[in-house]
Amino acid sequence: MTRKTLTFFTVVVFCFSFGLSLDKSPNVIAIKGAKIIPVVGEDIEQGTILIKDGKIEDIGQNVSIPQDAEVYDAQGLIAYPGMIDSYCYLGLQEISAVSATVDSRETGQFNPQVKAVEALWPDSMHIPITMSNGITTAVVVCTGGLISGQVGMIRLAGWTPEEMVIRNSVAMHIQFPSVPRIRRRESQPQEQTSKQIEELKELLNEVRYYQKRKQAAQKNSNLPLPGFDEKLEFLIPVVNGKLPVLISVYADKDIRAAIQFVKDEKLKAIFFGVTDGWKVAEEIKKSGIPVVFGSLYAMPSEWDNGYDAIYRNPGVLAKAGVKFSFSSQSASLAKDLPYHAAKAAAFGLDKKEALKGVTIYPAQIFGVDDSLGSLEKGKAANIVLADGDILELSTNIKRVFIDGKEMDLSNRYTQLLEKYKKR
Amino acid sequence: MNRKIISLIVCLNLAVFSGISSGQDLLIKNGTVLTVTQGTILNGDVLILNGIIEKIGKDLKAPEGIKIVDAAGKYVMPGIIDSHTHIALSGTNETGDAITPEVNMRDVLHAESPSIYTALSGGVTMVHTMHGSGNPIGGENIVLKMKWGKTSEEMIVPQAYRTLKFALGENPKRASSFTIGTPRYPQSRMGVNAIIRREFLKAKNYMEQWDRYLKAKKSKKAAKNIVPPRKDLQMEQLADMIRGKMVARCHSYRADETLEFIKLSKEFGFKIACFEHVSEAFKITKELVEEGVGISIFLDSWAYKVEASEGIAYNAAYCTKKGVLVSINSDSGERIRRLFNDAAKSMKYGGLSADEALKLITINPAIQLGVEKIAGSLEVGKHGDVAIFNEHPLSAYTACQMTVVEGEIYFDRAQYLKEREEMEKKKKEEEKKKGEKK
């Protein structure tokens, strides 16, 4: 009852704010005949997905299709939820060697005040290329320093940053202090690392104190109001455990230290990278911290780890019970997200788990699984129709819907190709 | 004429080297054999004797005592060839000068480099390891077989073309930014073209000096005190280019600079074996086909610099369909172990067939390197260079299981897993002991 009222309300607001005429996609769409892989629950052979007002109205084998619905025959295709890239630079980097086109990195050690989504360039050529490979949602990340800033979540559709943004801030990115590999044998860098961890802890303590003084001043007007401090201000949700920290950490030793840090500071955390995770799988599992894997197009940090360390790492952590997701760690090759998951599957990860690692798991990790990550009633209609396994290299993506709207799959690749076909 | 000379050299080399093949005997049984050039054989066998493929077919009988690999349920393909990489070297760029044809990668081979093992783990059996792209005219490259554990001399493939590296565009323009002082000439595409022309003009002049000297020496009226021209190692190399004893491998990204280099090759009569990277090759397929020049490219790595920002993923398939000889290279010690993944993408971006996709990393690079008579496909008489995969090599879920060079197993995943398990066991025991001591 309440849901119906809500839907009605949404429709009314939608009609008034945009006007239906602007919306070229029909309001009610039925995708009929596809094999549906909802990711959560059983696969559905020859199923129908009913889309209404941008959401999945119904899904299954016996869905009644209303008369006003536009029916898409998807016979022979497979329907998947749109994939989610858990760490990328889409819209923030265009040509990586040209600094004028790179907005993903701020200078300085502590930048909790910067937000990746505020630099988002909706016209980036990498966005449509990525979207047309079945990726509909992305976590856009800023890097650099010790605290890099706030990472946000976007849909790969929209004309303005505002239309694209799903969440302004899903996590605060911390680059966990680590010793560069080449300097590991020296004694000093380790000290420097511990010092940096202490610095981080001190800063978080300052935030707590700052918050207390602010709260006290709010309650009692006789107390002095502390001066505004942007570094402290934007870390308040972090120390309160409301905003997770996304901690980039790679070596086993550093992972242990990061687990301790999270515990000591009582933070809500997500790890990124974790290339040596297989060495400390049980400890990560015990910590309950989920892991976002970086690009698997990388070499093991040490020869002794074995040539396939990067590839088998996700399988080992999954087996230990760690919640995980995959990422492209790229802008120009963000389209390759599914292949990182498949690579992990080639080296021990269950194939279904690999698919979950680019759909429902990232949605859960970033707290958006109420609306994203699977094909279920009531979730956003982010649907990908493919002619094969979505993680396979030769599979073609035939249709993409984001929030119920069919997307134009042409992109920089196809535009240049068509141009020179005329030659 | 030039081509005849080259093939004559190849033949001579073949005659010399096939006699002393260090290869081994191996029978690979019951696999799905992807010959690449002669179709696919289900439940097929490949028999390798003395490192050479003796027979391909079903239920092959092998000499007693021969080593047998069971490939049931697996895929057997020719060893992958990387047409452009810089692995197994202890130096890549001689940026002290813009013109360095006298340097030779053969002199800086690093046989113990783990990159060789990495290549093997991705089914790669042969690489063209090259001078870098810092100089308009770089050094001489070398073709190696991935014989991990052998000496560098044993890895060299004598049948391959002699190739010289050229480079256009952003890299030679900015190479000198690493050096202190005045920027090195050239700093623009104009300068890059002009400096290459200058060197070939010098080379022609040098050749004429020698021709005159040799003629004069033979002449009955020769002066007694005739002095030979001064030997110049740079000019010797460029003269070999003009004489067709060596071919050009030219790093280029943009269509226009690529066309300019073709003009230079015509001006001086040297042969281009292949353009490297050529992000914009799809713009000039007409010229590439007319000139019979191949390309060695990334499948989709792009937009890392301005000249690479039009490098669409359709490049490989589109050029292939237009008749250009295309290979997919790694140019990286990491990408080299997933070239089969890149090849598979050409099916998605441009619709190549599975065989066409596999050719991009086997027979096509073999032709570009002049080794198609000994490698690049599974055919009787060719070298027993083989890669075995658990799933189809073009599947995203595949993993290389075994890599064989001339009948000898250099990479064996099963063996690797066994060794790792034992190592981990040992480690655990040691930790236990340490714990007890404490």
PDB file of N, CA and C in Angstrom, chain B residues 3-51:
ATOM      1  N   ARG B   3      63.998  -9.351 -51.738  1.00  0.00           N
ATOM      2  CA  ARG B   3      63.304 -10.454 -51.095  1.00  0.00           C
ATOM      3  C   ARG B   3      64.025 -11.768 -51.375  1.00  0.00           C
ATOM      4  N   LYS B   4      64.535 -11.873 -52.633  1.00  0.00           N
ATOM      5  CA  LYS B   4      65.257 -13.098 -53.004  1.00  0.00           C
ATOM      6  C   LYS B   4      66.476 -13.284 -52.113  1.00  0.00           C
ATOM      7  N   ILE B   5      67.166 -12.186 -51.913  1.00  0.00           N
ATOM      8  CA  ILE B   5      68.370 -12.263 -51.068  1.00  0.00           C
ATOM      9  C   ILE B   5      67.990 -12.742 -49.670  1.00  0.00           C
ATOM     10  N   ILE B   6      66.908 -12.144 -49.155  1.00  0.00           N
ATOM     11  CA  ILE B   6      66.473 -12.510 -47.803  1.00  0.00           C
ATOM     12  C   ILE B   6      66.118 -13.990 -47.726  1.00  0.00           C
ATOM     13  N   SER B   7      65.331 -14.454 -48.719  1.00  0.00           N
ATOM     14  CA  SER B   7      64.920 -15.858 -48.644  1.00  0.00           C
ATOM     15  C   SER B   7      66.109 -16.788 -48.798  1.00  0.00           C
ATOM     16  N   LEU B   8      67.106 -16.344 -49.593  1.00  0.00           N
ATOM     17  CA  LEU B   8      68.314 -17.151 -49.751  1.00  0.00           C
ATOM     18  C   LEU B   8      69.023 -17.293 -48.404  1.00  0.00           C
ATOM     19  N   ILE B   9      69.100 -16.166 -47.702  1.00  0.00           N
ATOM     20  CA  ILE B   9      69.747 -16.195 -46.387  1.00  0.00           C
ATOM     21  C   ILE B   9      68.982 -17.132 -45.454  1.00  0.00           C
ATOM     22  N   VAL B  10      67.648 -17.002 -45.492  1.00  0.00           N
ATOM     23  CA  VAL B  10      66.811 -17.850 -44.637  1.00  0.00           C
ATOM     24  C   VAL B  10      67.065 -19.317 -44.940  1.00  0.00           C
ATOM     25  N   CYS B  11      67.089 -19.652 -46.245  1.00  0.00           N
ATOM     26  CA  CYS B  11      67.309 -21.044 -46.646  1.00  0.00           C
ATOM     27  C   CYS B  11      68.646 -21.564 -46.134  1.00  0.00           C
ATOM     28  N   LEU B  12      69.661 -20.756 -46.323  1.00  0.00           N
ATOM     29  CA  LEU B  12      71.002 -21.161 -45.890  1.00  0.00           C
ATOM     30  C   LEU B  12      71.002 -21.431 -44.393  1.00  0.00           C
ATOM     31  N   ASN B  13      70.392 -20.497 -43.654  1.00  0.00           N
ATOM     32  CA  ASN B  13      70.328 -20.656 -42.202  1.00  0.00           C
ATOM     33  C   ASN B  13      69.597 -21.927 -41.814  1.00  0.00           C
ATOM     34  N   LEU B  14      68.483 -22.171 -42.515  1.00  0.00           N
ATOM     35  CA  LEU B  14      67.688 -23.366 -42.228  1.00  0.00           C
ATOM     36  C   LEU B  14      68.549 -24.607 -42.389  1.00  0.00           C
ATOM     37  N   ALA B  15      69.257 -24.633 -43.486  1.00  0.00           N
ATOM     38  CA  ALA B  15      70.084 -25.795 -43.800  1.00  0.00           C
ATOM     39  C   ALA B  15      71.102 -26.023 -42.687  1.00  0.00           C
ATOM     40  N   VAL B  16      71.680 -24.932 -42.244  1.00  0.00           N
ATOM     41  CA  VAL B  16      72.725 -25.050 -41.224  1.00  0.00           C
ATOM     42  C   VAL B  16      72.136 -25.473 -39.885  1.00  0.00           C
ATOM     43  N   PHE B  17      71.031 -24.820 -39.510  1.00  0.00           N
ATOM     44  CA  PHE B  17      70.560 -24.999 -38.139  1.00  0.00           C
ATOM     45  C   PHE B  17      69.635 -26.198 -37.929  1.00  0.00           C
ATOM     46  N   SER B  18      68.893 -26.588 -38.959  1.00  0.00           N
ATOM     47  CA  SER B  18      67.980 -27.702 -38.709  1.00  0.00           C
ATOM     48  C   SER B  18      68.765 -28.983 -38.446  1.00  0.00           C
ATOM     49  N   GLY B  19      69.967 -29.027 -38.959  1.00  0.00           N
ATOM     50  CA  GLY B  19      70.802 -30.203 -38.749  1.00  0.00           C
ATOM     51  C   GLY B  19      71.238 -30.368 -37.303  1.00  0.00           C
ATOM     52  N   ILE B  20      71.377 -29.261 -36.608  1.00  0.00           N
ATOM     53  CA  ILE B  20      71.880 -29.367 -35.236  1.00  0.00           C
ATOM     54  C   ILE B  20      70.798 -29.005 -34.226  1.00  0.00           C
ATOM     55  N   SER B  21      69.548 -29.322 -34.575  1.00  0.00           N
ATOM     56  CA  SER B  21      68.436 -29.006 -33.676  1.00  0.00           C
ATOM     57  C   SER B  21      68.638 -29.665 -32.317  1.00  0.00           C
ATOM     58  N   SER B  22      68.438 -28.860 -31.288  1.00  0.00           N
ATOM     59  CA  SER B  22      68.621 -29.368 -29.933  1.00  0.00           C
ATOM     60  C   SER B  22      67.298 -29.861 -29.365  1.00  0.00           C
ATOM     61  N   GLY B  23      66.283 -29.959 -30.224  1.00  0.00           N
ATOM     62  CA  GLY B  23      64.936 -30.268 -29.776  1.00  0.00           C
ATOM     63  C   GLY B  23      64.787 -31.653 -29.188  1.00  0.00           C
ATOM     64  N   GLN B  24      63.616 -31.856 -28.564  1.00  0.00           N
ATOM     65  CA  GLN B  24      63.341 -33.128 -27.917  1.00  0.00           C
ATOM     66  C   GLN B  24      62.136 -33.817 -28.542  1.00  0.00           C
ATOM     67  N   ASP B  25      61.856 -35.023 -28.040  1.00  0.00           N
ATOM     68  CA  ASP B  25      60.726 -35.802 -28.534  1.00  0.00           C
ATOM     69  C   ASP B  25      59.554 -35.651 -27.567  1.00  0.00           C
ATOM     70  N   LEU B  26      58.348 -35.535 -28.117  1.00  0.00           N
ATOM     71  CA  LEU B  26      57.161 -35.397 -27.266  1.00  0.00           C
ATOM     72  C   LEU B  26      55.921 -35.788 -28.069  1.00  0.00           C
ATOM     73  N   LEU B  27      55.033 -36.522 -27.415  1.00  0.00           N
ATOM     74  CA  LEU B  27      53.749 -36.827 -28.046  1.00  0.00           C
ATOM     75  C   LEU B  27      52.643 -36.207 -27.196  1.00  0.00           C
ATOM     76  N   ILE B  28      51.891 -35.283 -27.817  1.00  0.00           N
ATOM     77  CA  ILE B  28      50.744 -34.667 -27.132  1.00  0.00           C
ATOM     78  C   ILE B  28      49.503 -35.389 -27.643  1.00  0.00           C
ATOM     79  N   LYS B  29      48.740 -35.970 -26.715  1.00  0.00           N
ATOM     80  CA  LYS B  29      47.650 -36.872 -27.142  1.00  0.00           C
ATOM     81  C   LYS B  29      46.253 -36.358 -26.810  1.00  0.00           C
ATOM     82  N   ASN B  30      45.321 -36.642 -27.723  1.00  0.00           N
ATOM     83  CA  ASN B  30      43.873 -36.496 -27.464  1.00  0.00           C
ATOM     84  C   ASN B  30      43.392 -35.088 -27.145  1.00  0.00           C
ATOM     85  N   GLY B  31      44.062 -34.090 -27.679  1.00  0.00           N
ATOM     86  CA  GLY B  31      43.612 -32.720 -27.434  1.00  0.00           C
ATOM     87  C   GLY B  31      42.769 -32.208 -28.589  1.00  0.00           C
ATOM     88  N   THR B  32      42.125 -31.053 -28.355  1.00  0.00           N
ATOM     89  CA  THR B  32      41.514 -30.342 -29.479  1.00  0.00           C
ATOM     90  C   THR B  32      42.647 -29.529 -30.097  1.00  0.00           C
ATOM     91  N   VAL B  33      43.090 -29.971 -31.275  1.00  0.00           N
ATOM     92  CA  VAL B  33      44.278 -29.367 -31.872  1.00  0.00           C
ATOM     93  C   VAL B  33      43.874 -28.212 -32.784  1.00  0.00           C
ATOM     94  N   LEU B  34      44.226 -26.992 -32.376  1.00  0.00           N
ATOM     95  CA  LEU B  34      43.943 -25.796 -33.171  1.00  0.00           C
ATOM     96  C   LEU B  34      45.194 -25.500 -34.000  1.00  0.00           C
ATOM     97  N   THR B  35      45.198 -25.983 -35.243  1.00  0.00           N
ATOM     98  CA  THR B  35      46.421 -25.800 -36.039  1.00  0.00           C
ATOM     99  C   THR B  35      46.567 -24.354 -36.483  1.00  0.00           C
ATOM    100  N   VAL B  36      45.465 -23.611 -36.493  1.00  0.00           N
ATOM    101  CA  VAL B  36      45.359 -22.216 -36.916  1.00  0.00           C
ATOM    102  C   VAL B  36      45.338 -22.076 -38.450  1.00  0.00           C
ATOM    103  N   THR B  37      46.222 -22.795 -39.135  1.00  0.00           N
ATOM    104  CA  THR B  37      46.244 -22.654 -40.597  1.00  0.00           C
ATOM    105  C   THR B  37      45.566 -23.822 -41.316  1.00  0.00           C
ATOM    106  N   GLN B  38      45.430 -24.960 -40.608  1.00  0.00           N
ATOM    107  CA  GLN B  38      44.866 -26.129 -41.282  1.00  0.00           C
ATOM    108  C   GLN B  38      43.695 -26.734 -40.507  1.00  0.00           C
ATOM    109  N   GLY B  39      42.909 -25.875 -39.911  1.00  0.00           N
ATOM    110  CA  GLY B  39      41.706 -26.327 -39.243  1.00  0.00           C
ATOM    111  C   GLY B  39      41.939 -26.904 -37.860  1.00  0.00           C
ATOM    112  N   THR B  40      40.842 -27.440 -37.307  1.00  0.00           N
ATOM    113  CA  THR B  40      40.868 -27.979 -35.946  1.00  0.00           C
ATOM    114  C   THR B  40      40.646 -29.479 -35.976  1.00  0.00           C
ATOM    115  N   ILE B  41      41.429 -30.202 -35.205  1.00  0.00           N
ATOM    116  CA  ILE B  41      41.282 -31.656 -35.131  1.00  0.00           C
ATOM    117  C   ILE B  41      40.822 -32.014 -33.724  1.00  0.00           C
ATOM    118  N   LEU B  42      39.644 -32.638 -33.625  1.00  0.00           N
ATOM    119  CA  LEU B  42      39.157 -33.090 -32.318  1.00  0.00           C
ATOM    120  C   LEU B  42      39.854 -34.396 -31.959  1.00  0.00           C
ATOM    121  N   ASN B  43      40.150 -34.549 -30.683  1.00  0.00           N
ATOM    122  CA  ASN B  43      40.879 -35.737 -30.210  1.00  0.00           C
ATOM    123  C   ASN B  43      42.123 -35.997 -31.043  1.00  0.00           C
ATOM    124  N   GLY B  44      42.875 -34.970 -31.260  1.00  0.00           N
ATOM    125  CA  GLY B  44      44.048 -35.086 -32.119  1.00  0.00           C
ATOM    126  C   GLY B  44      45.343 -35.223 -31.335  1.00  0.00           C
ATOM    127  N   ASP B  45      46.345 -35.734 -32.036  1.00  0.00           N
ATOM    128  CA  ASP B  45      47.678 -35.890 -31.444  1.00  0.00           C
ATOM    129  C   ASP B  45      48.681 -35.029 -32.213  1.00  0.00           C
ATOM    130  N   VAL B  46      49.706 -34.593 -31.508  1.00  0.00           N
ATOM    131  CA  VAL B  46      50.821 -33.903 -32.164  1.00  0.00           C
ATOM    132  C   VAL B  46      52.091 -34.625 -31.757  1.00  0.00           C
ATOM    133  N   LEU B  47      52.804 -35.128 -32.753  1.00  0.00           N
ATOM    134  CA  LEU B  47      54.050 -35.848 -32.475  1.00  0.00           C
ATOM    135  C   LEU B  47      55.237 -34.968 -32.848  1.00  0.00           C
ATOM    136  N   ILE B  48      56.090 -34.754 -31.852  1.00  0.00           N
ATOM    137  CA  ILE B  48      57.282 -33.926 -32.067  1.00  0.00           C
ATOM    138  C   ILE B  48      58.514 -34.814 -31.928  1.00  0.00           C
ATOM    139  N   LEU B  49      59.347 -34.837 -32.948  1.00  0.00           N
ATOM    140  CA  LEU B  49      60.598 -35.596 -32.877  1.00  0.00           C
ATOM    141  C   LEU B  49      61.767 -34.649 -33.118  1.00  0.00           C
ATOM    142  N   ASN B  50      62.754 -34.711 -32.269  1.00  0.00           N
ATOM    143  CA  ASN B  50      63.908 -33.812 -32.357  1.00  0.00           C
ATOM    144  C   ASN B  50      63.504 -32.349 -32.456  1.00  0.00           C
ATOM    145  N   GLY B  51      62.422 -32.022 -31.773  1.00  0.00           N
ATOM    146  CA  GLY B  51      61.994 -30.622 -31.745  1.00  0.00           C
ATOM    147  C   GLY B  51      61.175 -30.199 -32.943  1.00  0.00           C
TER     148      GLY B  51
END
